[in-house]
Amino acid sequence: MYTIQGKGVSKGVANGPIYFYRRGGGEVVKTAVSDTAAEKQRFEDARATAMEQLAGLYEKAVAEVGEEGAALFEAHQMMLEDLDYIDGINDMIEGESVNAEYAVSQVAEQFAAMLAAMDDAYMQARAADVKDISNRVIGILQGVVAGGIDSDVPVILASDDLAPSETVQLDKSKILGFVTSGGSGNSHTAILARTMGIPAIIGVGEALSEGLEGKTAIIDGETGEVAIDPDDATSERLLKKQAKERALKELLDQLKGQENVTIDGRKVMVYCNIGSPDDVDPVLANDGGGIGLFRSEFLYLQNDDYPSEEQQFQAYKTVAERMGGKRVIIRTLDIGADKQADYFQLEKEENPAMGLRAIRICLTRPEVFKTQLRALYRASAYGKIAIMFPMITSVWEVQEIKRICQAVKAELREEEIPFNENVELGIMIETPAAVMMSDRLAQEVDFFSVGTNDLTQYTLAVDRQGNNLDKFFDSHHPAVLRMLKMAADNAHKAGIWIGICGELGADVTLTETFLAIGIDELSVSPSAVLPLRSAIRSTDTTVNSQKILDELLGC
């Protein structure tokens, strides 16, 4: 037994085998083969496997977003059955005595170039589909695993770190916890772990080597301890802690159905952050009062092309209906910075966190924005949907957003498509500019929601993804808390409510401070709902609020 140490970013204890994430996209190397018949069979087996995967993805998509939204996977199956495509690959294997991976890559390039050169826009768009299905076949030939995990039992998933586009495709039913060599407390691996309510440890460094594959480990997401092949004493200590955590969860479960109300009677909205329709299950299981942040960009990250209006509509409608009339706040796409989708073809930027991202993309690509807004407004007929816009810095941006919303609503009226005329519109307060302009901005919208991760990043000039900057990334910094107070005061003066949807909302050491500042809503990972409810119900805002404000404001 030996122990390696990292930083815990999602509490809990997990026990199981270590499994390293299988990342696709390896370089295709040309190799000479002597048995071309066997190589052609390798291709045929990989093609059959790809067909099975696409069939499964189609069924899953039908259940989640409807048949129209799932049509892409059906089209990909048809492409894999194209005889010209199949014959082209087999002819290259046979004629040039090359490996199947190389033949698939070359034929894919030829087909994609041919389609891209056509005059028809629809056929041009199919070039990306040919590359996509070919990459799937190549991945299978290279041993890449769909969903990143090839294991019959749940595992502790290890990696350097995971990109948002990778986390969204993981087979989450097989993950007991995460351990990464890099990353930060604000990485999407950490956010996913907190959403799932499982332990996660980051920053283990080079000690996390692939030689650990298959070894039994117990991880403690609170302390950052990773015990490899633990001895009896270590197992007993950590498994006892796991049992205590389960007992505490059972105790907290007794709070289900209770109000989020302080001792002195102040009610607080406690909502949940989600990234996909699948995440509604833990929201309901943990008694979340609504959705405070639906990260719609994950619909874009899991696609190989812009998601259609119908695909988005079905996803938003599903969440709205399942939440049964509770408020569902959907953030418009927040692509850019650390969340990249290749088909957006964003130029490389020296400082992407301050570049073309979020609402800036929407306002410079109005056709993409309008497609999402049409889907959102259509879904508003099926539940209490609110729309939230990220990365706001100026009043003119909000006014332009509202103009586009009015244009979309006019289109839907003309087409006689039902929607809610009074959808709430809100903005994220995540830049110092938004805070300083919050008095004016509050007059334009129905609510504020503070993204504390980005607000901290921009206020303290600290990259939230920086591996070595954690001690400088201080969400408790007085400057950040003062900004919260300014935004809250201006929201209330204008008669609107203000919430927090950043990870900081789940920090129960700050719950009393947030209530003193005037925060009306806290949106957290589903697993944090009941601990937060307990903290709220234990707070009396008449006792320490003035003292907290005096200390915060330096009075």
CSV table of N, CA, C and O in Angstrom, one decimal, residues 395 433-444 448 486-487 489-491 493-494:
chain,number,residue,atom,x,y,z
A,395,VAL,N,-25.3,47.8,-21.1
A,395,VAL,CA,-26.7,47.9,-21.3
A,395,VAL,C,-27.1,47.7,-22.7
A,395,VAL,O,-28.1,47.1,-23.0
A,433,ALA,N,-17.8,44.8,-14.8
A,433,ALA,CA,-18.6,45.8,-15.5
A,433,ALA,C,-20.1,45.6,-15.3
A,433,ALA,O,-20.8,46.6,-15.1
A,434,ALA,N,-20.5,44.4,-15.2
A,434,ALA,CA,-21.9,44.1,-15.0
A,434,ALA,C,-22.3,44.6,-13.5
A,434,ALA,O,-23.4,45.1,-13.3
A,435,VAL,N,-21.4,44.4,-12.6
A,435,VAL,CA,-21.7,44.8,-11.2
A,435,VAL,C,-21.8,46.3,-11.2
A,435,VAL,O,-22.7,46.9,-10.6
A,436,MET,N,-20.8,47.0,-11.8
A,436,MET,CA,-20.8,48.5,-11.8
A,436,MET,C,-21.9,49.1,-12.5
A,436,MET,O,-22.4,50.2,-12.2
A,437,MET,N,-22.5,48.4,-13.5
A,437,MET,CA,-23.7,48.9,-14.2
A,437,MET,C,-25.0,48.2,-13.7
A,437,MET,O,-26.0,48.4,-14.4
A,438,SER,N,-24.9,47.5,-12.6
A,438,SER,CA,-26.1,46.8,-12.2
A,438,SER,C,-27.3,47.6,-11.9
A,438,SER,O,-28.4,47.1,-12.0
A,439,ASP,N,-27.1,48.9,-11.6
A,439,ASP,CA,-28.3,49.7,-11.3
A,439,ASP,C,-29.1,50.0,-12.6
A,439,ASP,O,-30.3,49.9,-12.7
A,440,ARG,N,-28.3,50.2,-13.7
A,440,ARG,CA,-29.0,50.3,-15.0
A,440,ARG,C,-29.5,49.0,-15.6
A,440,ARG,O,-30.6,48.9,-16.2
A,441,LEU,N,-28.7,48.0,-15.5
A,441,LEU,CA,-29.0,46.7,-16.0
A,441,LEU,C,-30.3,46.1,-15.3
A,441,LEU,O,-31.1,45.4,-16.0
A,442,ALA,N,-30.4,46.4,-14.1
A,442,ALA,CA,-31.6,45.9,-13.3
A,442,ALA,C,-32.9,46.4,-13.8
A,442,ALA,O,-34.0,45.8,-13.7
A,443,GLN,N,-32.9,47.6,-14.5
A,443,GLN,CA,-34.1,48.2,-15.1
A,443,GLN,C,-34.5,47.5,-16.4
A,443,GLN,O,-35.5,47.7,-16.9
A,444,GLU,N,-33.6,46.6,-16.9
A,444,GLU,CA,-33.8,46.0,-18.2
A,444,GLU,C,-34.3,44.6,-18.1
A,444,GLU,O,-34.8,44.0,-19.1
A,448,PHE,N,-31.3,38.8,-11.7
A,448,PHE,CA,-29.8,38.6,-11.9
A,448,PHE,C,-29.5,37.2,-11.3
A,448,PHE,O,-30.1,36.7,-10.4
A,486,MET,N,-23.2,45.0,-3.8
A,486,MET,CA,-23.6,46.1,-4.7
A,486,MET,C,-24.7,45.6,-5.7
A,486,MET,O,-25.7,46.3,-5.9
A,487,ALA,N,-24.5,44.4,-6.3
A,487,ALA,CA,-25.4,43.9,-7.3
A,487,ALA,C,-26.8,43.6,-6.6
A,487,ALA,O,-27.8,43.9,-7.2
A,489,ASP,N,-28.0,45.0,-3.9
A,489,ASP,CA,-28.7,46.3,-3.5
A,489,ASP,C,-29.4,46.9,-4.8
A,489,ASP,O,-30.5,47.3,-4.7
A,490,ASN,N,-28.7,46.9,-5.9
A,490,ASN,CA,-29.3,47.5,-7.1
A,490,ASN,C,-30.4,46.6,-7.7
A,490,ASN,O,-31.4,47.2,-8.2
A,491,ALA,N,-30.3,45.3,-7.5
A,491,ALA,CA,-31.4,44.4,-8.0
A,491,ALA,C,-32.7,44.8,-7.2
A,491,ALA,O,-33.8,45.0,-7.7
A,493,LYS,N,-33.4,47.4,-5.4
A,493,LYS,CA,-33.9,48.8,-5.7
A,493,LYS,C,-34.8,48.8,-6.9
A,493,LYS,O,-35.8,49.6,-7.0
A,494,ALA,N,-34.5,47.9,-7.9
A,494,ALA,CA,-35.3,47.9,-9.1
A,494,ALA,C,-36.5,46.9,-9.0
A,494,ALA,O,-37.2,46.7,-10.0
